[in-house]
XYZ file of C-alpha atoms in Angstrom:
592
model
C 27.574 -57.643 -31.198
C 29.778 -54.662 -29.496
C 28.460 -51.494 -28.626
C 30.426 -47.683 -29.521
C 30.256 -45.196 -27.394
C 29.798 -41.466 -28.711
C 31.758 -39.057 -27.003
C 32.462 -35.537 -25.824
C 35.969 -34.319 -26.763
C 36.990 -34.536 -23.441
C 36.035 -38.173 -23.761
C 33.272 -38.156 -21.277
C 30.552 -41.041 -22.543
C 27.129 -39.766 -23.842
C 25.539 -42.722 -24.623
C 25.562 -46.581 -26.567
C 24.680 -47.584 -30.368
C 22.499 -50.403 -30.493
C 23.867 -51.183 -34.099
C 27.429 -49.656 -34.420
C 28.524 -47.732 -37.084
C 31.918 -50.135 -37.185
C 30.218 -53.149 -37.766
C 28.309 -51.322 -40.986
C 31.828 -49.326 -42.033
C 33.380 -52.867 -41.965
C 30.843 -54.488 -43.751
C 30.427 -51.824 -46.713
C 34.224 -52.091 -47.051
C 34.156 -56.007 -47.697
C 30.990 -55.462 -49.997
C 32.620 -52.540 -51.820
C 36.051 -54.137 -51.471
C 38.018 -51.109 -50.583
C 39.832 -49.722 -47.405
C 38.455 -48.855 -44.198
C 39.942 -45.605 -42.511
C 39.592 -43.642 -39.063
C 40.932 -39.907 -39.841
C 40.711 -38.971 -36.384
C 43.728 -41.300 -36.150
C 45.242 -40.333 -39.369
C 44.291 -36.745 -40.316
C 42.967 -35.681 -44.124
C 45.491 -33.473 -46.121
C 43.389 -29.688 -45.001
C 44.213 -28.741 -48.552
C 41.975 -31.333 -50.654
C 39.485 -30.250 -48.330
C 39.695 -26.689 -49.022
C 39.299 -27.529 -52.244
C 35.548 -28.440 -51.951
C 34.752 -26.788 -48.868
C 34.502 -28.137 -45.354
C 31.242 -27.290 -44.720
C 30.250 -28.971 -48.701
C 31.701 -32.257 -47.234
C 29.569 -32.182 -44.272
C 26.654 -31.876 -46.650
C 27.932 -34.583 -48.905
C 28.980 -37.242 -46.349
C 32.681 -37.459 -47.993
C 36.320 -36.413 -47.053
C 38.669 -36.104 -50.009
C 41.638 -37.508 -47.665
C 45.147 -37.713 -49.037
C 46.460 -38.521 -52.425
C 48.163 -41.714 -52.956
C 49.741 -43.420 -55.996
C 48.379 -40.633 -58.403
C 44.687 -41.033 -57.154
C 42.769 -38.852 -54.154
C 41.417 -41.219 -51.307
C 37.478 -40.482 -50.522
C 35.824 -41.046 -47.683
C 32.700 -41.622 -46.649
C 30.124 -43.901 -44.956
C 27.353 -43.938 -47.550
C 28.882 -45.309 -50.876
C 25.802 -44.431 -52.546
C 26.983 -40.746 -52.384
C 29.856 -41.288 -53.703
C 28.917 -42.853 -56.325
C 26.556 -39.666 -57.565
C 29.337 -37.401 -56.570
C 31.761 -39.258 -58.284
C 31.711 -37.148 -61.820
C 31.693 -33.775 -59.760
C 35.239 -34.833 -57.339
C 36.629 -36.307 -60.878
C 36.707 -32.891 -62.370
C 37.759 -31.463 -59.244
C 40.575 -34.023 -58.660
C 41.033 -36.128 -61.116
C 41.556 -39.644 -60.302
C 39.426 -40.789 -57.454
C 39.026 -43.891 -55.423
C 36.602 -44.873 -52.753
C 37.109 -45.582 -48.988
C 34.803 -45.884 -45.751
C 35.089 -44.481 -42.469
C 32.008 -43.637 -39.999
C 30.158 -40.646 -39.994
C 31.067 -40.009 -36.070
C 34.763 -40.591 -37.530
C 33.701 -38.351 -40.705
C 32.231 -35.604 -38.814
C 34.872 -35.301 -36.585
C 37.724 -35.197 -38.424
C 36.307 -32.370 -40.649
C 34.908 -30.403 -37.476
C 38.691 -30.321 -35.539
C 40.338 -29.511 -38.524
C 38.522 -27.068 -40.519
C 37.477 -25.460 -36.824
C 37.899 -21.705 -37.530
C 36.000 -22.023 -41.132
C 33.162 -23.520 -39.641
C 33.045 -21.392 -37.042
C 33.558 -18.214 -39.320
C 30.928 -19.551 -41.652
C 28.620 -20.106 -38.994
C 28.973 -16.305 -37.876
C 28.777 -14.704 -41.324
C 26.309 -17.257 -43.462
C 23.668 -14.177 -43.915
C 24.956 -11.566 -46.396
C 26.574 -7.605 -44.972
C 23.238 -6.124 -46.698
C 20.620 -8.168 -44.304
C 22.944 -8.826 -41.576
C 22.932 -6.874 -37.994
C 26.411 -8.090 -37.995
C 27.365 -4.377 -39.607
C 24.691 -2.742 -36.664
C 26.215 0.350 -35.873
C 26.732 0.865 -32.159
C 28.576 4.069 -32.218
C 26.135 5.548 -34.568
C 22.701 4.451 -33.060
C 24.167 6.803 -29.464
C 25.336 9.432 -31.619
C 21.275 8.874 -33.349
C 20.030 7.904 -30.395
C 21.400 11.389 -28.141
C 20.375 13.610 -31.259
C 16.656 11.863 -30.787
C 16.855 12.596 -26.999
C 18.035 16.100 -27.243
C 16.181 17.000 -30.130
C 12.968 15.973 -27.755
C 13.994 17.991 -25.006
C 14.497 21.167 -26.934
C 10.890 21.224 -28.333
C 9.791 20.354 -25.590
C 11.674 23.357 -23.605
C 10.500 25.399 -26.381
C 6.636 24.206 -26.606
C 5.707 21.789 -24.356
C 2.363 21.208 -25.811
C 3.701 20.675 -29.630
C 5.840 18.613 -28.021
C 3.269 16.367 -26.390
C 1.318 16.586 -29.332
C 3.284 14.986 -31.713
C 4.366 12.259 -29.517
C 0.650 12.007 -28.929
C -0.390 12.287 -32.860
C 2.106 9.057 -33.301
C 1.126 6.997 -30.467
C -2.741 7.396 -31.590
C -1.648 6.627 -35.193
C 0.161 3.549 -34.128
C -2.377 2.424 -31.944
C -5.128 2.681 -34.101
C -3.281 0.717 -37.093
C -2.031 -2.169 -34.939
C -5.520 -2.287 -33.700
C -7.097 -2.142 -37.026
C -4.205 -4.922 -38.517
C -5.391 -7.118 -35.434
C -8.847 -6.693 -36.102
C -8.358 -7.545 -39.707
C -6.707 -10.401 -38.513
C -8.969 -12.011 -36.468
C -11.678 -11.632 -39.276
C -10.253 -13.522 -41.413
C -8.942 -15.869 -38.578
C -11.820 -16.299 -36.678
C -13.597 -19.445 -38.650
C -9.872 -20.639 -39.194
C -7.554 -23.199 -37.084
C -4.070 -23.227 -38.303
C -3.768 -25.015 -41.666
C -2.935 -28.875 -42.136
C -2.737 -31.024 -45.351
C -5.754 -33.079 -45.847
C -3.975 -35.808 -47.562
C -3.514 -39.399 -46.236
C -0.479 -40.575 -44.152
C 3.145 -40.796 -45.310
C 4.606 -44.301 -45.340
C 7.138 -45.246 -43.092
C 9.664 -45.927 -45.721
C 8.746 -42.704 -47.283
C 8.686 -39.874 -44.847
C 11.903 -37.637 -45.093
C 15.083 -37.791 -42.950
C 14.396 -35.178 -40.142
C 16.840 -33.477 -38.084
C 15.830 -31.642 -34.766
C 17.619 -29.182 -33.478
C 17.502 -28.416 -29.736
C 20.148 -25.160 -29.108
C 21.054 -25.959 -25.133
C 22.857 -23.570 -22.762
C 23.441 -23.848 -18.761
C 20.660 -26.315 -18.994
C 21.236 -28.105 -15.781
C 17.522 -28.303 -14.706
C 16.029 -29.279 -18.212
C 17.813 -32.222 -19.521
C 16.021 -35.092 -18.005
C 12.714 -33.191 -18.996
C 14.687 -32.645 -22.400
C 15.167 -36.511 -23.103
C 11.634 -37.659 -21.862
C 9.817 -35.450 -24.323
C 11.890 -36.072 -27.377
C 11.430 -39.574 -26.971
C 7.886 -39.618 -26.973
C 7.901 -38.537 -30.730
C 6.281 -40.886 -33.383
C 8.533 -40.732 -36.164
C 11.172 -43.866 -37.447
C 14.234 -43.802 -35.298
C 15.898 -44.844 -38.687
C 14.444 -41.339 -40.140
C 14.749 -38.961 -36.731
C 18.138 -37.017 -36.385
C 18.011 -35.250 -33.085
C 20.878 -32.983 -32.424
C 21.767 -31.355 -29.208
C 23.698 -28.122 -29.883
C 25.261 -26.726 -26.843
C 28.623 -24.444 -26.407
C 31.875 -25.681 -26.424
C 32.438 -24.328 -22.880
C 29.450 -25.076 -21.559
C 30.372 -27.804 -18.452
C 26.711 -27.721 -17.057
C 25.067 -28.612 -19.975
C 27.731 -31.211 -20.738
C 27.664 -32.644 -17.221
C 24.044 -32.659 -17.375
C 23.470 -34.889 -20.283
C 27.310 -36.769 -19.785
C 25.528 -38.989 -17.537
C 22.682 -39.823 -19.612
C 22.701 -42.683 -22.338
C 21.187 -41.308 -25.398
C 20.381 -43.393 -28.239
C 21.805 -43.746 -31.391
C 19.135 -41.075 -33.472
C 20.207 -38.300 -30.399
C 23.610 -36.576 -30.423
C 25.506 -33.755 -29.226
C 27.132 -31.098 -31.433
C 29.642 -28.962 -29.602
C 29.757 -25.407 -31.082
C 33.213 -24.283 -30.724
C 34.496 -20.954 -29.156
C 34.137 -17.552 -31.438
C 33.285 -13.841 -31.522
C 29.363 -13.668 -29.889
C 27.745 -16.438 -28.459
C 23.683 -16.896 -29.220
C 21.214 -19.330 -30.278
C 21.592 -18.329 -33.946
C 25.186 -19.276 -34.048
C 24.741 -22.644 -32.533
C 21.865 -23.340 -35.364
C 24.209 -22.633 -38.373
C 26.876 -24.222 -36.783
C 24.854 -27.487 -36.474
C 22.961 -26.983 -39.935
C 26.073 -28.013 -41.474
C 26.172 -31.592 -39.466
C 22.680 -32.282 -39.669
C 21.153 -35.484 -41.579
C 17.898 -34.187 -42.735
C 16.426 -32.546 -45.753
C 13.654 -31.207 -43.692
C 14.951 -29.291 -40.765
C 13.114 -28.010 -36.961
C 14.322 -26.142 -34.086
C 12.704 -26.580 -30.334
C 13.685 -25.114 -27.759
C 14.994 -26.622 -24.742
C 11.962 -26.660 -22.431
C 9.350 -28.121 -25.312
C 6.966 -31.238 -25.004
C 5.968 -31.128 -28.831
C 2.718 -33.252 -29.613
C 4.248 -36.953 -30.181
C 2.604 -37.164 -33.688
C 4.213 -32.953 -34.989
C 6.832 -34.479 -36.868
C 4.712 -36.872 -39.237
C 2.015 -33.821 -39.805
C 5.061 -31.448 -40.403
C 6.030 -34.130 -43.158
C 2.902 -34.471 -44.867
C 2.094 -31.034 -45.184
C 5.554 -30.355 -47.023
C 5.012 -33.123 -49.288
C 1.722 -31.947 -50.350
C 2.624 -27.933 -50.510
C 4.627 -26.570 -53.681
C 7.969 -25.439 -53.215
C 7.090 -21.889 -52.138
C 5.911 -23.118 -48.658
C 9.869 -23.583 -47.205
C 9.001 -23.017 -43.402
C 6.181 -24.029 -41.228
C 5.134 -22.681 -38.184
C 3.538 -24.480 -34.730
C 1.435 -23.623 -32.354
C 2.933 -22.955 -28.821
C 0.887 -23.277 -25.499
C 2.384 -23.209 -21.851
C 1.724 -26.477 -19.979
C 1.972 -24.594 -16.490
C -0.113 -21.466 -17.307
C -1.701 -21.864 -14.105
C 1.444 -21.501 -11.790
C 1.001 -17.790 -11.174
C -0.764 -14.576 -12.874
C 2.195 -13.774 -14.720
C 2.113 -17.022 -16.742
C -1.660 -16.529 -16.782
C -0.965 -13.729 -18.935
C 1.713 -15.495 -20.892
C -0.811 -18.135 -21.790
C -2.824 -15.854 -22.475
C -1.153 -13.617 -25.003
C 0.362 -16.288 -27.111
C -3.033 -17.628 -27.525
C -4.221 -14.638 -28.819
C -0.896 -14.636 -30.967
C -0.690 -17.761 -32.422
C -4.240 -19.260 -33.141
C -5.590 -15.745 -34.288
C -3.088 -13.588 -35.039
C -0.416 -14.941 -37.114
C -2.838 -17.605 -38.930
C -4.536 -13.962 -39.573
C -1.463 -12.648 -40.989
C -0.823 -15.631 -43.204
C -4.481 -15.669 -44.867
C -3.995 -11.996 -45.409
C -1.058 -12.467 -47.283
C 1.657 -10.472 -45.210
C 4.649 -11.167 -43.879
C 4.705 -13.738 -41.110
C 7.132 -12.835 -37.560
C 8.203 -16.568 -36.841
C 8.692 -17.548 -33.239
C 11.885 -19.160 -32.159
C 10.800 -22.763 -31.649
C 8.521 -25.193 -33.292
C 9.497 -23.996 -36.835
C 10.197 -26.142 -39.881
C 11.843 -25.807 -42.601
C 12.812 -27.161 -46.055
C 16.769 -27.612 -45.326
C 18.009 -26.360 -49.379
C 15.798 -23.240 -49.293
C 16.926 -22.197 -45.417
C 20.656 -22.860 -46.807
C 19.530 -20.913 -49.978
C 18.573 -17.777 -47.239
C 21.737 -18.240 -45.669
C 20.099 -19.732 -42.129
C 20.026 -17.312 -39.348
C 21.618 -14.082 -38.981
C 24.068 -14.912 -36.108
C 23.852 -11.648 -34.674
C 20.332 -10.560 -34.581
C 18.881 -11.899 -31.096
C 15.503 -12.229 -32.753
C 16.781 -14.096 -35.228
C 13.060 -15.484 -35.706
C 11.635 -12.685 -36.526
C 14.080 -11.414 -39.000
C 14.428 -15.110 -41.193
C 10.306 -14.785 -41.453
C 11.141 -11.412 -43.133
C 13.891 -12.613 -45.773
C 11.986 -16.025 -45.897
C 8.916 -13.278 -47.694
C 11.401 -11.085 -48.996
C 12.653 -14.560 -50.884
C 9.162 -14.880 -52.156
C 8.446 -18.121 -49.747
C 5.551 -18.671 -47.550
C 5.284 -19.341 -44.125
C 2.528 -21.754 -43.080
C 0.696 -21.868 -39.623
C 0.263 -26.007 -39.007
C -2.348 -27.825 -36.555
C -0.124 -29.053 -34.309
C 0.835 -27.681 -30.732
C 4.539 -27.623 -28.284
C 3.834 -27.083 -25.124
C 6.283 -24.667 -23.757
C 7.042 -23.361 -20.338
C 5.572 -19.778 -19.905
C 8.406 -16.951 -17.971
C 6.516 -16.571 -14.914
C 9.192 -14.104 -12.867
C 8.786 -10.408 -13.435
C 12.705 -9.472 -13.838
C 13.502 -12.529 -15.866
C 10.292 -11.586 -17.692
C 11.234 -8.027 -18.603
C 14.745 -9.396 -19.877
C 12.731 -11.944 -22.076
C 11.125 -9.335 -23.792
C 13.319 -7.048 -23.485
C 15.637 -8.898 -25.931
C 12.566 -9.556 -28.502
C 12.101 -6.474 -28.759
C 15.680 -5.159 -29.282
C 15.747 -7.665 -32.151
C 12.373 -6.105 -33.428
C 14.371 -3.073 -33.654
C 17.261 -4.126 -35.497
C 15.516 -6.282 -37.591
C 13.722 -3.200 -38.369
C 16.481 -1.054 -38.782
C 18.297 -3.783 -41.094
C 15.556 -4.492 -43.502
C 15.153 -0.544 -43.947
C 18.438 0.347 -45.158
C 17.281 0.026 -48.442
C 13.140 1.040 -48.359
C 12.837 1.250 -52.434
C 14.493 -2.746 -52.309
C 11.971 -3.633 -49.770
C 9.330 -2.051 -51.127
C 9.854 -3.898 -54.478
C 10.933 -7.073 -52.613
C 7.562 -7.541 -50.351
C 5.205 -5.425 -52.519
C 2.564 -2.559 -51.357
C 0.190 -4.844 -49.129
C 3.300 -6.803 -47.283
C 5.559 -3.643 -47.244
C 3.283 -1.435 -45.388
C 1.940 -4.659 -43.087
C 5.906 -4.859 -42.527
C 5.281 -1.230 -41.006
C 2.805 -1.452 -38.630
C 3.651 -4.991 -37.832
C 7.217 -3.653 -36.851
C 7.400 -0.335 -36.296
C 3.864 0.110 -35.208
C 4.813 -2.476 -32.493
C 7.748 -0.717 -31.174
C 6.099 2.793 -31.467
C 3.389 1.291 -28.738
C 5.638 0.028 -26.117
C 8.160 2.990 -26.036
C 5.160 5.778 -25.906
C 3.101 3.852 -23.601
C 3.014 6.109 -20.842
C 1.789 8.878 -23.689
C -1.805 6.532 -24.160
C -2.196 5.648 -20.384
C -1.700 9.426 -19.967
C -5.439 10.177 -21.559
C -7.224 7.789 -19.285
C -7.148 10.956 -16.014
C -9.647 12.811 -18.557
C -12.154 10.998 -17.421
C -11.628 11.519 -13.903
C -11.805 15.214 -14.284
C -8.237 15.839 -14.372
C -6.951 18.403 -17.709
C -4.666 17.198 -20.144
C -2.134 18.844 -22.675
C -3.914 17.754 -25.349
C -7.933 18.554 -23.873
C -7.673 21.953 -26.030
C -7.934 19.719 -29.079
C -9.888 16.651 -27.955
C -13.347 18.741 -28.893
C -16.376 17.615 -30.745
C -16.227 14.689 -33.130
C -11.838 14.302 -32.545
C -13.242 13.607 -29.191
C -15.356 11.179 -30.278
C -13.284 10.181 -32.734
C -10.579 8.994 -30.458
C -12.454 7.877 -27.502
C -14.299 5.424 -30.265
C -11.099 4.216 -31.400
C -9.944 3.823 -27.551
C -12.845 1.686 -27.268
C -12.625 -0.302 -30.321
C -8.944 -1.243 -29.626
C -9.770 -2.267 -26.327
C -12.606 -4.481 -27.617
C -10.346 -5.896 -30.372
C -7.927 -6.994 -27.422
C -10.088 -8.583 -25.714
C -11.660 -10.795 -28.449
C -8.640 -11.820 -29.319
C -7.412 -12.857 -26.408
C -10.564 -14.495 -25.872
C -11.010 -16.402 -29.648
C -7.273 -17.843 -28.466
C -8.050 -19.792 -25.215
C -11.389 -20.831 -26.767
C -9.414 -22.409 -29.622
C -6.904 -23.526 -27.263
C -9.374 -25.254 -24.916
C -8.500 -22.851 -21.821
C -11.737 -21.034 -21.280
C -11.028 -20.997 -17.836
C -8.098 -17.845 -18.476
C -11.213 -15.972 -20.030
C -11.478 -14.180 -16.342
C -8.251 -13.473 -16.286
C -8.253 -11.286 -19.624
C -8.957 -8.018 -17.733
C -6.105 -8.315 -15.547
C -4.267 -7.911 -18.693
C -3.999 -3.847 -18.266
C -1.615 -4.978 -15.717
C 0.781 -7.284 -17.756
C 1.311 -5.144 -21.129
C 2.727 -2.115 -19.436
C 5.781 -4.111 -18.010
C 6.817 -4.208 -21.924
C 7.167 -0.681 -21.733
C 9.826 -1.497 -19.330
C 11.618 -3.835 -21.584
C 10.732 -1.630 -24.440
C 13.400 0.938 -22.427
C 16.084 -1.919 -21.210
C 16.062 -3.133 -25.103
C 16.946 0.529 -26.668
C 19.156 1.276 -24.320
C 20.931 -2.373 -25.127
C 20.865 -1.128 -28.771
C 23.392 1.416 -28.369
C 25.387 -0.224 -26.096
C 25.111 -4.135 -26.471
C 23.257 -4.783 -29.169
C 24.450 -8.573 -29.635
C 23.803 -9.357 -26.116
C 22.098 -12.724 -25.521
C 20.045 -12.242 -22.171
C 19.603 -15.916 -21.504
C 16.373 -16.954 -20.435
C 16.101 -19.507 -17.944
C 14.515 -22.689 -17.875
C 13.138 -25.308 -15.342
C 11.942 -23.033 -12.611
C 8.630 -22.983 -12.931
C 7.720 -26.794 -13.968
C 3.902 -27.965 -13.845
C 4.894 -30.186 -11.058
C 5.939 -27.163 -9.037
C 3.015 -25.350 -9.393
C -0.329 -26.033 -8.055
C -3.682 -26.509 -8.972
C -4.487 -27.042 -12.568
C -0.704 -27.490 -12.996
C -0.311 -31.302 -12.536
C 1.172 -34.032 -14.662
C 4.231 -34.059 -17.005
C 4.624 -31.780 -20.047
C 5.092 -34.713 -22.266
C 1.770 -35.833 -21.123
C 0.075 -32.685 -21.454
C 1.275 -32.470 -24.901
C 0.340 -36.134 -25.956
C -2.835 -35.549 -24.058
C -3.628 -31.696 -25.465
């Protein structure tokens, strides 16, 4: 038996088929008695492929390929397709007849000559109306220097109304997000994330799955990359893992160009266009992907080896309304430094109380970027991601509720590796929360359709959860401002802060702070890191650098809002760290 080698397009090797794809091509076309054809050697006419749509033939598995004595030639490599698409590319174009070719063959024929669609579709698959594609740039500065000006005036004219409003708001916002929290962690607080208690899935009946891992500059990561992925229990026959990386990018490429990757793993190449950010790359590669269930990791994950198979069961035994499920994610070298202390800290707080919170309360559900699963037909129904939102997360969580769909919290944990470097830190969130705020700003162009769309409970959740959140970070400095009365020092807004307002506010001061902490706290104990309870105070110290990013983000809105600041990975490996921080993050994550 002979091997094939799959290859970049500069024909550096990636890696060796155990079972080739030519042997199987040849042998279908003896058993089906038809033609074998390569149409990266001889192209498809682009016009019969126009006609059902390049990206419709990537879903189908076919290539309508040239017309010859009075009959269009199909390809494809599973004749089974073709035979239930038969009576559909009949009425299309007319007589049809049936040939093989390989799906690398298939695939790449249809992706270098249909190029600019693909690419186009891959930029534009989320409709104008939902779509920070059509952000305005120009008029967020012109919005953005009436806001600033506007401010200074009152405040030249009345300093103290001025403070007092901004003060009014930030109190306001404080005291919902504290009470949404709060609610959250009621309900959430007897709760673990939710998984099907039904019995396994056969072998021979769990779903195709494809993976995929969006890859950029990721010199440091790839060896990590490869050890993880393998350690995942799911059929090889069933497991399509696809690494999407950028066209142009030669350190990812040489990274992984001299590692052999078996015949379930494979690179997609996203081509060249207008932007360049993880969204992109994930339509781009929705169209090639195998699967009718459908997950994204990121590039520094070590998911738990048996995610996949739970993922799988609990869509099989959920109604159609639950299209995307949502992981757990943990940092396997939280104890490198206090800043990924803190990072451990908050996402426990965030994911095991907080979001399973917002779930059982019924409201809208802010996905994170990794770890997510979906139901392929109703994320193509959605139109994927929005290509040009840089939360794109965030924003399909909104139009998956907007939809009427359900997000799901599952017991399952990815370790991840926690920022743990103040500057690259502050650009981190600096770009989460610039897509907050344009995710905000999309979905309210039209308040009366969202209103009608999520309903009174999820609308006005949408609110706080959003806009509440932003409020916080940009006035800050407003709330830390209040803690010199105690210290004897006046403040502009002591005249009002008398009798039970006083009381009023210091109570809900104290109450927020509480809420925080048990939070925080209720995470690592369901995560099984008490040891970061001691750390929780320290934790005055970590939110305010948000305020910084808060800043850096708006001030990106105006001017860049599309701007992918990359995050990057491999720095701060458990391996580099020290104490607790020992072992591989594959074991970690088989272990935890």
């Amino acid at each position: 038996m002979f091997t094939q080698q799959a290859q970049f397009d500069d024909g550096s090797h990636v890696g060796l088929h155990d079972a080739t794809a030519l042997t199987i091509a040849q042998s279908q076309a003896v058993l089906h008695r038809c033609a074998i054809i390569n149409p990266c050697d001889r192209p498809a006419d682009p016009a019969l492929v126009d006609i059902w749509g390049a990206h419709r033939c990537l879903r189908d598995h076919i290539l309508p390929w040239r017309r010859i004595g009075g009959a269009v030639v199909i390809l494809t490599h599973k004749p089974e397709i073709f035979q239930q698409q038969a009576p559909a590319l009949t009425l299309r174009y007319g007589p049809i007849r049936m040939a093989i070719t390989t799906e690398q063959h298939l695939f790449r024929a249809i992706s270098e000559s249909h190029v600019a669609a693909l690419t186009e579709r891959a930029e534009n698959r989320v409709p104008d109306a939902i779509s920070s594609r059509t952000w305005n740039a120009r008029l967020m500065l012109i919005m953005s220097v009436l806001v600033v000006l506007g401010t200074l005036v009152l405040f030249a004219m009345s300093p103290l109304t001025g403070f007092v409003v901004l003060s009014f708001w930030a109190v306001i916002t404080l005291a919902t997000n504290t009470l949404l929290k709060a609610a959250a962690a009621i309900v959430g607080v007897f709760s673990r994330p939710t998984d099907a208690d039904h019995l396994p899935i056969a072998a021979e009946n769990l779903p195709v799955f494809t993976i995929l891992i969006p890859l950029y500059k990721e010199k440091e990561i790839a060896a990590h990359l490869l050890e993880r992925v393998k350690l995942i229990d799911y059929p090889r026959d069933r497991l399509d893992v696809c690494l999407v990386m950028e066209a142009d990018d030669e350190t990812t490429r040489a990274s992984l160009g001299l590692t052999n990757l078996p015949s379930w793993i494979r690179p997609i190449a996203v081509p060249k266009g207008t932007l360049k950010t993880k969204p992109r790359a994930l339509n781009y590669a929705l169209d090639f992907a195998r699967g009718t269930l459908v997950g994204v990791y990121d590039a520094e994950d070590a998911p738990a080896p048996d995610q996949l198979r739970k993922v799988a069961r609990h869509f099989a035994n959920r109604g159609e309304k639950v299209a995307c499920l949502q992981g757990v994610l943990d940092y396997y070298n939280a104890p490198v430094n206090w800043l990924t202390r803190c990072f451990t800290l908050e996402y426990a707080g965030w994911f095991r109380v907080v979001l399973p919170g917002l779930e059982r309360l019924g409201l809208v559900v802010p996905l994170g970027g990794t770890t997510l699963f979906f139901r392929r037909h109703v994320l193509e129904k959605l139109g994927a991601w929005d290509a040009h939102n840089v939360t794109e997360d965030a924003d399909l969580g909104v139009r998956l509720a907007r939809r009427g769909y359900r997000t799901e919290l599952i017991a399952t944990t990815t370790q991840e590796e926690a920022n743990g470097r103040f500057w690259p830190w502050v650009k981190q969130r600096s770009r989460w929360l610039k897509g907050y705020a344009i995710t905000y700003g999309v979905h309210m162009r039209d308040p009366a359709k969202l209103y009608r769309d999520l309903g009174a409970r999820r609308f006005w959740g949408f609110q706080i959860l959003f806009a509440g959140t932003l409020s916080q970070f940009v006035l800050a400095p407003v709330l830390w401002s209040f803690w010199v009365m105690p210290f004897g020092f006046s403040h502009p807004m002591g005249h009002y802060l008398q009798g039970w307002v006083l009381i009023s506010v210091v109570a809900m001061f104290i109450f927020s702070e509480l809420t925080n902490m048990f939070v925080l706290a209720l995470g690592v104990t369901k995560a099984e890191k008490m040891w970061l309870i001691k750390w929780i105070p320290t934790m005055h110290f970590y939110f305010p650098m948000a305020a910084l990013a808060a800043y850096k983000g708006f001030y990106e809105l105006t001017f860049k809002p599309f701007y992918w600041d990359k995050t990057t990975h491999g720095v701060l490996l458990p391996n580099k760290g020290a104490g607790k921080a020992t072992g591989s993050p594959a074991r970690q994550a088989s272990d935890g």
